[in-house]
């Protein structure tokens, strides 16, 4: 009957449309320019000249203590033990007591920042994998609870160790107190690396980015763009200032695009209104279940 044919054709069209929408959500246009931040005054963010003494003292300590020797030891320690077993939302709640001493832009709790970032990505219609990346991107700060030496080996901008410290790092003069600053090899342009060796083959200063990347790379179904967003989101001298290009390979160009697409949501969402974790939890627990097992090794 015509009515039945019309219904079936309409239903088939709906099903096809739904399938297309599903693909767009999963693999959608993640690299389109952000829109949520168009009217924000971006000069008010990352103003380190006007930062308080807490932030300046943090970076001096970080720059003096992040040596090659320390970074080798930190990676050995990571591989030698498991710190906890828990799910993503439980990890978010555990982290909620931390205030990042390196951040001049917010005093919000960590769970609020994670939800702000994820919600900004969601409002811009980005794919689900990018939304959940925003939700988890700072969970590596659990290092501060698991036994870090301070905040200097957890948070802050990251940089390459084992070669010359770039002048494009913030407060570059504070590296003069780092023992590697005067080392004949570690202070040279390429240091212990080869030209265009690729960022996979260099040591970034140890902290929450590198830690979380190693936790999630084998315990999630996140695409490689998401893992790059997590691993390099604090690598501001690279993705914002253009430093360390002499160490990049072709693959890093793709990762740079991913990190630059993610950065506005991490940075500029910090001025958004507060989020209600209880209200948002059901939606994000649904996303978490799509990309992560119920319990992870930390």
PDB file of C-alpha atoms in Angstrom:
ATOM      1  CA  UNK A   1       0.000   0.000   0.000  1.00  0.00           C
ATOM      2  CA  UNK A   2       1.219   3.517  -0.748  1.00  0.00           C
ATOM      3  CA  UNK A   3       1.046   4.559   2.888  1.00  0.00           C
ATOM      4  CA  UNK A   4       3.220   1.636   3.889  1.00  0.00           C
ATOM      5  CA  UNK A   5       5.703   2.320   1.095  1.00  0.00           C
ATOM      6  CA  UNK A   6       5.905   5.986   2.104  1.00  0.00           C
ATOM      7  CA  UNK A   7       6.410   5.049   5.730  1.00  0.00           C
ATOM      8  CA  UNK A   8       9.100   2.516   4.924  1.00  0.00           C
ATOM      9  CA  UNK A   9      10.905   4.905   2.592  1.00  0.00           C
ATOM     10  CA  UNK A  10      10.736   7.629   5.211  1.00  0.00           C
ATOM     11  CA  UNK A  11      11.962   5.266   7.889  1.00  0.00           C
ATOM     12  CA  UNK A  12      14.837   4.150   5.673  1.00  0.00           C
ATOM     13  CA  UNK A  13      15.749   7.782   5.063  1.00  0.00           C
ATOM     14  CA  UNK A  14      15.683   8.459   8.783  1.00  0.00           C
ATOM     15  CA  UNK A  15      17.835   5.422   9.447  1.00  0.00           C
ATOM     16  CA  UNK A  16      20.355   6.534   6.828  1.00  0.00           C
ATOM     17  CA  UNK A  17      20.373  10.063   8.200  1.00  0.00           C
ATOM     18  CA  UNK A  18      20.886   8.753  11.721  1.00  0.00           C
ATOM     19  CA  UNK A  19      23.761   6.586  10.527  1.00  0.00           C
ATOM     20  CA  UNK A  20      25.412   9.562   8.834  1.00  0.00           C
ATOM     21  CA  UNK A  21      24.962  11.658  11.960  1.00  0.00           C
ATOM     22  CA  UNK A  22      26.528   8.888  14.003  1.00  0.00           C
ATOM     23  CA  UNK A  23      29.583   8.805  11.758  1.00  0.00           C
ATOM     24  CA  UNK A  24      29.852  12.580  11.895  1.00  0.00           C
ATOM     25  CA  UNK A  25      29.763  12.498  15.688  1.00  0.00           C
ATOM     26  CA  UNK A  26      32.411   9.788  15.861  1.00  0.00           C
ATOM     27  CA  UNK A  27      34.685  11.026  13.088  1.00  0.00           C
ATOM     28  CA  UNK A  28      33.373  14.528  12.559  1.00  0.00           C
ATOM     29  CA  UNK A  29      35.008  17.812  11.662  1.00  0.00           C
ATOM     30  CA  UNK A  30      37.226  18.078  14.697  1.00  0.00           C
ATOM     31  CA  UNK A  31      39.693  20.438  13.022  1.00  0.00           C
ATOM     32  CA  UNK A  32      37.300  23.243  12.119  1.00  0.00           C
ATOM     33  CA  UNK A  33      37.975  26.551  13.877  1.00  0.00           C
ATOM     34  CA  UNK A  34      36.399  26.899  17.303  1.00  0.00           C
ATOM     35  CA  UNK A  35      33.394  29.225  17.540  1.00  0.00           C
ATOM     36  CA  UNK A  36      32.578  29.301  21.260  1.00  0.00           C
ATOM     37  CA  UNK A  37      35.443  31.729  21.937  1.00  0.00           C
ATOM     38  CA  UNK A  38      34.883  34.261  19.146  1.00  0.00           C
ATOM     39  CA  UNK A  39      33.924  37.137  21.447  1.00  0.00           C
ATOM     40  CA  UNK A  40      36.415  36.461  24.230  1.00  0.00           C
ATOM     41  CA  UNK A  41      39.258  38.848  24.972  1.00  0.00           C
ATOM     42  CA  UNK A  42      42.152  36.444  24.471  1.00  0.00           C
ATOM     43  CA  UNK A  43      44.724  38.955  25.674  1.00  0.00           C
ATOM     44  CA  UNK A  44      43.502  38.204  29.199  1.00  0.00           C
ATOM     45  CA  UNK A  45      44.798  34.626  29.043  1.00  0.00           C
ATOM     46  CA  UNK A  46      48.362  33.399  29.662  1.00  0.00           C
ATOM     47  CA  UNK A  47      49.509  36.832  30.794  1.00  0.00           C
ATOM     48  CA  UNK A  48      52.621  35.648  32.569  1.00  0.00           C
ATOM     49  CA  UNK A  49      54.082  39.138  32.907  1.00  0.00           C
ATOM     50  CA  UNK A  50      51.217  39.964  35.241  1.00  0.00           C
ATOM     51  CA  UNK A  51      51.187  36.566  36.945  1.00  0.00           C
ATOM     52  CA  UNK A  52      51.346  36.348  40.721  1.00  0.00           C
ATOM     53  CA  UNK A  53      54.451  35.238  42.612  1.00  0.00           C
ATOM     54  CA  UNK A  54      52.958  31.769  43.100  1.00  0.00           C
ATOM     55  CA  UNK A  55      53.071  31.173  39.328  1.00  0.00           C
ATOM     56  CA  UNK A  56      56.510  32.720  38.829  1.00  0.00           C
ATOM     57  CA  UNK A  57      58.024  30.741  41.693  1.00  0.00           C
ATOM     58  CA  UNK A  58      56.481  27.566  40.336  1.00  0.00           C
ATOM     59  CA  UNK A  59      58.147  27.990  36.935  1.00  0.00           C
ATOM     60  CA  UNK A  60      61.520  28.793  38.428  1.00  0.00           C
ATOM     61  CA  UNK A  61      61.403  25.540  40.403  1.00  0.00           C
ATOM     62  CA  UNK A  62      60.159  23.545  37.414  1.00  0.00           C
ATOM     63  CA  UNK A  63      62.832  24.925  35.082  1.00  0.00           C
ATOM     64  CA  UNK A  64      65.619  24.268  37.559  1.00  0.00           C
ATOM     65  CA  UNK A  65      64.597  20.694  38.456  1.00  0.00           C
ATOM     66  CA  UNK A  66      63.441  19.157  35.142  1.00  0.00           C
ATOM     67  CA  UNK A  67      66.758  17.606  34.113  1.00  0.00           C
ATOM     68  CA  UNK A  68      67.570  14.697  31.824  1.00  0.00           C
ATOM     69  CA  UNK A  69      68.530  12.635  34.871  1.00  0.00           C
ATOM     70  CA  UNK A  70      65.201  13.312  36.564  1.00  0.00           C
ATOM     71  CA  UNK A  71      63.207  12.562  33.412  1.00  0.00           C
ATOM     72  CA  UNK A  72      64.864   9.195  32.881  1.00  0.00           C
ATOM     73  CA  UNK A  73      64.135   8.273  36.493  1.00  0.00           C
ATOM     74  CA  UNK A  74      60.500   9.430  36.229  1.00  0.00           C
ATOM     75  CA  UNK A  75      59.895   7.151  33.249  1.00  0.00           C
ATOM     76  CA  UNK A  76      61.523   4.201  34.994  1.00  0.00           C
ATOM     77  CA  UNK A  77      59.314   4.846  38.028  1.00  0.00           C
ATOM     78  CA  UNK A  78      56.196   4.985  35.845  1.00  0.00           C
ATOM     79  CA  UNK A  79      56.914   1.581  34.345  1.00  0.00           C
ATOM     80  CA  UNK A  80      57.799  -0.023  37.667  1.00  0.00           C
ATOM     81  CA  UNK A  81      54.459   0.234  39.490  1.00  0.00           C
ATOM     82  CA  UNK A  82      50.711   0.744  39.305  1.00  0.00           C
ATOM     83  CA  UNK A  83      49.317   3.480  41.498  1.00  0.00           C
ATOM     84  CA  UNK A  84      45.581   2.733  41.529  1.00  0.00           C
ATOM     85  CA  UNK A  85      42.741   0.917  39.768  1.00  0.00           C
ATOM     86  CA  UNK A  86      39.633   2.980  39.116  1.00  0.00           C
ATOM     87  CA  UNK A  87      37.288   4.293  36.456  1.00  0.00           C
ATOM     88  CA  UNK A  88      37.410   7.681  34.715  1.00  0.00           C
ATOM     89  CA  UNK A  89      34.702   9.428  36.731  1.00  0.00           C
ATOM     90  CA  UNK A  90      36.180   8.179  39.994  1.00  0.00           C
ATOM     91  CA  UNK A  91      39.521   9.595  38.873  1.00  0.00           C
ATOM     92  CA  UNK A  92      37.881  12.954  38.178  1.00  0.00           C
ATOM     93  CA  UNK A  93      36.414  13.038  41.670  1.00  0.00           C
ATOM     94  CA  UNK A  94      39.766  12.104  43.220  1.00  0.00           C
ATOM     95  CA  UNK A  95      41.469  14.950  41.370  1.00  0.00           C
ATOM     96  CA  UNK A  96      38.935  17.533  42.476  1.00  0.00           C
ATOM     97  CA  UNK A  97      40.968  18.783  45.440  1.00  0.00           C
ATOM     98  CA  UNK A  98      43.848  20.104  43.297  1.00  0.00           C
ATOM     99  CA  UNK A  99      44.379  23.762  42.334  1.00  0.00           C
ATOM    100  CA  UNK A 100      47.058  24.114  39.648  1.00  0.00           C
ATOM    101  CA  UNK A 101      49.814  26.456  40.898  1.00  0.00           C
ATOM    102  CA  UNK A 102      51.100  27.035  37.356  1.00  0.00           C
ATOM    103  CA  UNK A 103      47.817  28.381  35.961  1.00  0.00           C
ATOM    104  CA  UNK A 104      47.314  32.167  36.034  1.00  0.00           C
ATOM    105  CA  UNK A 105      43.841  31.943  34.465  1.00  0.00           C
ATOM    106  CA  UNK A 106      41.715  30.019  36.978  1.00  0.00           C
ATOM    107  CA  UNK A 107      41.301  28.928  40.578  1.00  0.00           C
ATOM    108  CA  UNK A 108      38.479  26.538  39.727  1.00  0.00           C
ATOM    109  CA  UNK A 109      38.551  22.937  40.839  1.00  0.00           C
ATOM    110  CA  UNK A 110      39.828  20.444  38.320  1.00  0.00           C
ATOM    111  CA  UNK A 111      36.485  18.745  37.715  1.00  0.00           C
ATOM    112  CA  UNK A 112      34.989  22.109  36.773  1.00  0.00           C
ATOM    113  CA  UNK A 113      37.784  22.780  34.290  1.00  0.00           C
ATOM    114  CA  UNK A 114      37.406  19.317  32.744  1.00  0.00           C
ATOM    115  CA  UNK A 115      33.661  19.803  32.334  1.00  0.00           C
ATOM    116  CA  UNK A 116      34.114  23.352  31.005  1.00  0.00           C
ATOM    117  CA  UNK A 117      36.498  22.063  28.349  1.00  0.00           C
ATOM    118  CA  UNK A 118      34.269  19.149  27.348  1.00  0.00           C
ATOM    119  CA  UNK A 119      31.140  21.314  27.260  1.00  0.00           C
ATOM    120  CA  UNK A 120      32.808  23.937  25.044  1.00  0.00           C
ATOM    121  CA  UNK A 121      33.811  21.180  22.605  1.00  0.00           C
ATOM    122  CA  UNK A 122      30.297  19.755  22.746  1.00  0.00           C
ATOM    123  CA  UNK A 123      28.663  23.156  22.082  1.00  0.00           C
ATOM    124  CA  UNK A 124      30.783  23.538  18.956  1.00  0.00           C
ATOM    125  CA  UNK A 125      29.467  20.207  17.656  1.00  0.00           C
ATOM    126  CA  UNK A 126      32.802  18.392  17.744  1.00  0.00           C
ATOM    127  CA  UNK A 127      32.880  14.572  17.692  1.00  0.00           C
ATOM    128  CA  UNK A 128      32.327  12.477  20.780  1.00  0.00           C
ATOM    129  CA  UNK A 129      35.958  11.343  20.957  1.00  0.00           C
ATOM    130  CA  UNK A 130      37.061  14.981  21.169  1.00  0.00           C
ATOM    131  CA  UNK A 131      34.456  15.751  23.837  1.00  0.00           C
ATOM    132  CA  UNK A 132      35.677  12.900  26.010  1.00  0.00           C
ATOM    133  CA  UNK A 133      39.283  13.951  25.363  1.00  0.00           C
ATOM    134  CA  UNK A 134      38.396  17.338  26.803  1.00  0.00           C
ATOM    135  CA  UNK A 135      36.840  15.586  29.779  1.00  0.00           C
ATOM    136  CA  UNK A 136      39.940  13.536  30.634  1.00  0.00           C
ATOM    137  CA  UNK A 137      42.833  15.636  29.340  1.00  0.00           C
ATOM    138  CA  UNK A 138      44.084  16.774  32.750  1.00  0.00           C
ATOM    139  CA  UNK A 139      43.581  13.540  34.690  1.00  0.00           C
ATOM    140  CA  UNK A 140      47.334  13.044  34.641  1.00  0.00           C
ATOM    141  CA  UNK A 141      47.416  15.591  37.463  1.00  0.00           C
ATOM    142  CA  UNK A 142      46.595  12.634  39.685  1.00  0.00           C
ATOM    143  CA  UNK A 143      50.381  12.361  39.865  1.00  0.00           C
ATOM    144  CA  UNK A 144      50.192  15.011  42.586  1.00  0.00           C
ATOM    145  CA  UNK A 145      48.166  12.572  44.688  1.00  0.00           C
ATOM    146  CA  UNK A 146      50.149   9.462  43.748  1.00  0.00           C
ATOM    147  CA  UNK A 147      53.427  10.786  45.117  1.00  0.00           C
ATOM    148  CA  UNK A 148      55.033  13.464  42.948  1.00  0.00           C
ATOM    149  CA  UNK A 149      57.918  15.541  44.282  1.00  0.00           C
ATOM    150  CA  UNK A 150      55.805  18.686  44.097  1.00  0.00           C
ATOM    151  CA  UNK A 151      53.710  20.399  41.461  1.00  0.00           C
ATOM    152  CA  UNK A 152      56.785  21.102  39.327  1.00  0.00           C
ATOM    153  CA  UNK A 153      56.786  17.504  38.038  1.00  0.00           C
ATOM    154  CA  UNK A 154      53.028  17.476  37.412  1.00  0.00           C
ATOM    155  CA  UNK A 155      51.763  20.727  35.876  1.00  0.00           C
ATOM    156  CA  UNK A 156      52.967  23.696  33.848  1.00  0.00           C
ATOM    157  CA  UNK A 157      54.095  24.179  30.253  1.00  0.00           C
ATOM    158  CA  UNK A 158      56.217  21.314  28.979  1.00  0.00           C
ATOM    159  CA  UNK A 159      59.483  21.563  27.021  1.00  0.00           C
ATOM    160  CA  UNK A 160      62.153  19.299  25.587  1.00  0.00           C
ATOM    161  CA  UNK A 161      64.959  18.135  27.864  1.00  0.00           C
ATOM    162  CA  UNK A 162      68.242  16.847  26.466  1.00  0.00           C
ATOM    163  CA  UNK A 163      68.862  19.753  24.095  1.00  0.00           C
ATOM    164  CA  UNK A 164      69.063  23.541  24.297  1.00  0.00           C
ATOM    165  CA  UNK A 165      66.202  25.133  26.221  1.00  0.00           C
ATOM    166  CA  UNK A 166      64.220  27.271  23.807  1.00  0.00           C
ATOM    167  CA  UNK A 167      63.983  31.015  24.329  1.00  0.00           C
ATOM    168  CA  UNK A 168      60.292  30.601  23.472  1.00  0.00           C
ATOM    169  CA  UNK A 169      59.606  28.943  26.812  1.00  0.00           C
ATOM    170  CA  UNK A 170      58.060  31.257  29.377  1.00  0.00           C
ATOM    171  CA  UNK A 171      60.584  32.836  31.791  1.00  0.00           C
ATOM    172  CA  UNK A 172      63.514  31.391  29.771  1.00  0.00           C
ATOM    173  CA  UNK A 173      66.108  32.994  32.045  1.00  0.00           C
ATOM    174  CA  UNK A 174      65.087  30.667  34.877  1.00  0.00           C
ATOM    175  CA  UNK A 175      66.644  27.697  33.072  1.00  0.00           C
ATOM    176  CA  UNK A 176      70.060  29.060  34.056  1.00  0.00           C
ATOM    177  CA  UNK A 177      69.641  27.274  37.390  1.00  0.00           C
ATOM    178  CA  UNK A 178      69.173  23.897  35.676  1.00  0.00           C
ATOM    179  CA  UNK A 179      72.370  21.761  35.693  1.00  0.00           C
ATOM    180  CA  UNK A 180      71.719  20.802  32.050  1.00  0.00           C
ATOM    181  CA  UNK A 181      71.903  24.470  31.025  1.00  0.00           C
ATOM    182  CA  UNK A 182      75.721  24.356  31.148  1.00  0.00           C
ATOM    183  CA  UNK A 183      76.197  20.786  29.930  1.00  0.00           C
ATOM    184  CA  UNK A 184      78.117  20.702  26.646  1.00  0.00           C
ATOM    185  CA  UNK A 185      75.756  18.171  25.035  1.00  0.00           C
ATOM    186  CA  UNK A 186      72.416  19.014  26.633  1.00  0.00           C
ATOM    187  CA  UNK A 187      72.835  22.716  25.867  1.00  0.00           C
ATOM    188  CA  UNK A 188      73.532  22.214  22.152  1.00  0.00           C
ATOM    189  CA  UNK A 189      70.908  22.746  19.452  1.00  0.00           C
ATOM    190  CA  UNK A 190      70.121  19.049  18.932  1.00  0.00           C
ATOM    191  CA  UNK A 191      71.611  17.697  22.137  1.00  0.00           C
ATOM    192  CA  UNK A 192      71.077  13.938  22.357  1.00  0.00           C
ATOM    193  CA  UNK A 193      68.695  13.920  19.374  1.00  0.00           C
ATOM    194  CA  UNK A 194      68.921  13.779  15.589  1.00  0.00           C
ATOM    195  CA  UNK A 195      67.420  16.351  13.182  1.00  0.00           C
ATOM    196  CA  UNK A 196      63.743  15.646  12.439  1.00  0.00           C
ATOM    197  CA  UNK A 197      63.838  12.602  14.716  1.00  0.00           C
ATOM    198  CA  UNK A 198      60.179  13.074  15.659  1.00  0.00           C
ATOM    199  CA  UNK A 199      58.645  14.076  18.962  1.00  0.00           C
ATOM    200  CA  UNK A 200      57.992  10.419  19.781  1.00  0.00           C
ATOM    201  CA  UNK A 201      61.756  10.117  20.146  1.00  0.00           C
ATOM    202  CA  UNK A 202      62.425  13.070  22.451  1.00  0.00           C
ATOM    203  CA  UNK A 203      61.857  13.502  26.170  1.00  0.00           C
ATOM    204  CA  UNK A 204      59.410  16.199  27.148  1.00  0.00           C
ATOM    205  CA  UNK A 205      59.554  17.444  30.710  1.00  0.00           C
ATOM    206  CA  UNK A 206      57.728  14.883  32.838  1.00  0.00           C
ATOM    207  CA  UNK A 207      54.265  15.832  33.997  1.00  0.00           C
ATOM    208  CA  UNK A 208      50.575  15.135  33.676  1.00  0.00           C
ATOM    209  CA  UNK A 209      50.505  15.169  29.861  1.00  0.00           C
ATOM    210  CA  UNK A 210      53.143  12.489  29.395  1.00  0.00           C
ATOM    211  CA  UNK A 211      51.866  10.409  32.300  1.00  0.00           C
ATOM    212  CA  UNK A 212      48.251  10.355  31.080  1.00  0.00           C
ATOM    213  CA  UNK A 213      49.307   9.585  27.512  1.00  0.00           C
ATOM    214  CA  UNK A 214      51.096   6.453  28.703  1.00  0.00           C
ATOM    215  CA  UNK A 215      48.134   5.463  30.893  1.00  0.00           C
ATOM    216  CA  UNK A 216      45.577   5.768  28.081  1.00  0.00           C
ATOM    217  CA  UNK A 217      47.402   4.747  24.913  1.00  0.00           C
ATOM    218  CA  UNK A 218      46.800   1.045  25.621  1.00  0.00           C
ATOM    219  CA  UNK A 219      43.651   1.424  27.735  1.00  0.00           C
ATOM    220  CA  UNK A 220      41.310   3.319  25.426  1.00  0.00           C
ATOM    221  CA  UNK A 221      39.955   3.366  21.898  1.00  0.00           C
ATOM    222  CA  UNK A 222      40.775   7.051  21.420  1.00  0.00           C
ATOM    223  CA  UNK A 223      42.135   7.950  17.959  1.00  0.00           C
ATOM    224  CA  UNK A 224      45.734   9.065  17.602  1.00  0.00           C
ATOM    225  CA  UNK A 225      44.637  12.704  17.263  1.00  0.00           C
ATOM    226  CA  UNK A 226      43.088  12.501  20.728  1.00  0.00           C
ATOM    227  CA  UNK A 227      46.221  10.967  22.200  1.00  0.00           C
ATOM    228  CA  UNK A 228      48.276  13.781  20.648  1.00  0.00           C
ATOM    229  CA  UNK A 229      45.919  16.350  22.202  1.00  0.00           C
ATOM    230  CA  UNK A 230      46.514  14.752  25.590  1.00  0.00           C
ATOM    231  CA  UNK A 231      50.272  14.330  25.220  1.00  0.00           C
ATOM    232  CA  UNK A 232      51.092  17.774  23.856  1.00  0.00           C
ATOM    233  CA  UNK A 233      48.387  20.126  25.146  1.00  0.00           C
ATOM    234  CA  UNK A 234      50.814  21.771  27.623  1.00  0.00           C
ATOM    235  CA  UNK A 235      53.638  21.930  25.054  1.00  0.00           C
ATOM    236  CA  UNK A 236      52.984  25.634  24.431  1.00  0.00           C
ATOM    237  CA  UNK A 237      56.466  26.535  23.162  1.00  0.00           C
ATOM    238  CA  UNK A 238      55.793  24.097  20.306  1.00  0.00           C
ATOM    239  CA  UNK A 239      52.127  24.429  19.392  1.00  0.00           C
ATOM    240  CA  UNK A 240      51.803  28.166  20.160  1.00  0.00           C
ATOM    241  CA  UNK A 241      55.283  29.650  19.722  1.00  0.00           C
ATOM    242  CA  UNK A 242      56.738  27.456  16.966  1.00  0.00           C
ATOM    243  CA  UNK A 243      59.746  26.139  18.891  1.00  0.00           C
ATOM    244  CA  UNK A 244      61.402  22.736  18.401  1.00  0.00           C
ATOM    245  CA  UNK A 245      60.431  22.417  14.737  1.00  0.00           C
ATOM    246  CA  UNK A 246      63.958  21.133  14.040  1.00  0.00           C
ATOM    247  CA  UNK A 247      62.994  17.945  15.911  1.00  0.00           C
ATOM    248  CA  UNK A 248      59.664  17.366  14.140  1.00  0.00           C
ATOM    249  CA  UNK A 249      58.971  14.726  11.511  1.00  0.00           C
ATOM    250  CA  UNK A 250      56.089  14.459   9.049  1.00  0.00           C
ATOM    251  CA  UNK A 251      53.768  12.748  11.534  1.00  0.00           C
ATOM    252  CA  UNK A 252      54.226  15.586  13.995  1.00  0.00           C
ATOM    253  CA  UNK A 253      52.660  18.009  11.509  1.00  0.00           C
ATOM    254  CA  UNK A 254      49.394  16.090  11.818  1.00  0.00           C
ATOM    255  CA  UNK A 255      49.684  16.052  15.599  1.00  0.00           C
ATOM    256  CA  UNK A 256      50.327  19.799  15.631  1.00  0.00           C
ATOM    257  CA  UNK A 257      47.054  20.406  13.786  1.00  0.00           C
ATOM    258  CA  UNK A 258      45.217  18.284  16.343  1.00  0.00           C
ATOM    259  CA  UNK A 259      46.716  20.040  19.350  1.00  0.00           C
ATOM    260  CA  UNK A 260      46.048  23.482  17.892  1.00  0.00           C
ATOM    261  CA  UNK A 261      42.422  22.500  17.267  1.00  0.00           C
ATOM    262  CA  UNK A 262      42.090  21.398  20.895  1.00  0.00           C
ATOM    263  CA  UNK A 263      43.931  24.283  22.570  1.00  0.00           C
ATOM    264  CA  UNK A 264      41.170  26.952  22.456  1.00  0.00           C
ATOM    265  CA  UNK A 265      38.839  24.665  24.369  1.00  0.00           C
ATOM    266  CA  UNK A 266      41.426  23.979  27.051  1.00  0.00           C
ATOM    267  CA  UNK A 267      42.504  27.610  27.398  1.00  0.00           C
ATOM    268  CA  UNK A 268      39.549  29.861  26.695  1.00  0.00           C
ATOM    269  CA  UNK A 269      36.823  27.798  28.393  1.00  0.00           C
ATOM    270  CA  UNK A 270      38.356  28.792  31.749  1.00  0.00           C
ATOM    271  CA  UNK A 271      36.281  31.992  31.780  1.00  0.00           C
ATOM    272  CA  UNK A 272      32.994  30.146  31.184  1.00  0.00           C
ATOM    273  CA  UNK A 273      30.410  29.732  33.907  1.00  0.00           C
ATOM    274  CA  UNK A 274      30.601  26.865  36.354  1.00  0.00           C
ATOM    275  CA  UNK A 275      29.237  23.439  35.440  1.00  0.00           C
ATOM    276  CA  UNK A 276      26.971  21.143  37.444  1.00  0.00           C
ATOM    277  CA  UNK A 277      28.769  17.774  37.661  1.00  0.00           C
ATOM    278  CA  UNK A 278      25.674  15.917  38.885  1.00  0.00           C
ATOM    279  CA  UNK A 279      23.585  17.162  35.958  1.00  0.00           C
ATOM    280  CA  UNK A 280      26.241  16.419  33.328  1.00  0.00           C
ATOM    281  CA  UNK A 281      27.419  13.101  34.727  1.00  0.00           C
ATOM    282  CA  UNK A 282      24.925  10.811  32.908  1.00  0.00           C
ATOM    283  CA  UNK A 283      25.846  12.227  29.503  1.00  0.00           C
ATOM    284  CA  UNK A 284      29.582  11.963  30.056  1.00  0.00           C
ATOM    285  CA  UNK A 285      29.445   8.547  31.677  1.00  0.00           C
ATOM    286  CA  UNK A 286      27.803   7.412  28.432  1.00  0.00           C
ATOM    287  CA  UNK A 287      30.761   8.783  26.465  1.00  0.00           C
ATOM    288  CA  UNK A 288      33.268   7.311  28.887  1.00  0.00           C
ATOM    289  CA  UNK A 289      31.765   3.855  28.369  1.00  0.00           C
ATOM    290  CA  UNK A 290      32.307   4.157  24.605  1.00  0.00           C
ATOM    291  CA  UNK A 291      36.040   4.813  24.828  1.00  0.00           C
ATOM    292  CA  UNK A 292      37.321   3.364  28.104  1.00  0.00           C
ATOM    293  CA  UNK A 293      37.021   0.144  30.099  1.00  0.00           C
ATOM    294  CA  UNK A 294      35.111   0.349  33.437  1.00  0.00           C
ATOM    295  CA  UNK A 295      38.378   0.237  35.402  1.00  0.00           C
ATOM    296  CA  UNK A 296      41.868   1.370  34.359  1.00  0.00           C
ATOM    297  CA  UNK A 297      45.336   0.859  35.788  1.00  0.00           C
ATOM    298  CA  UNK A 298      46.825   4.177  36.847  1.00  0.00           C
TER     299      UNK A 298
END
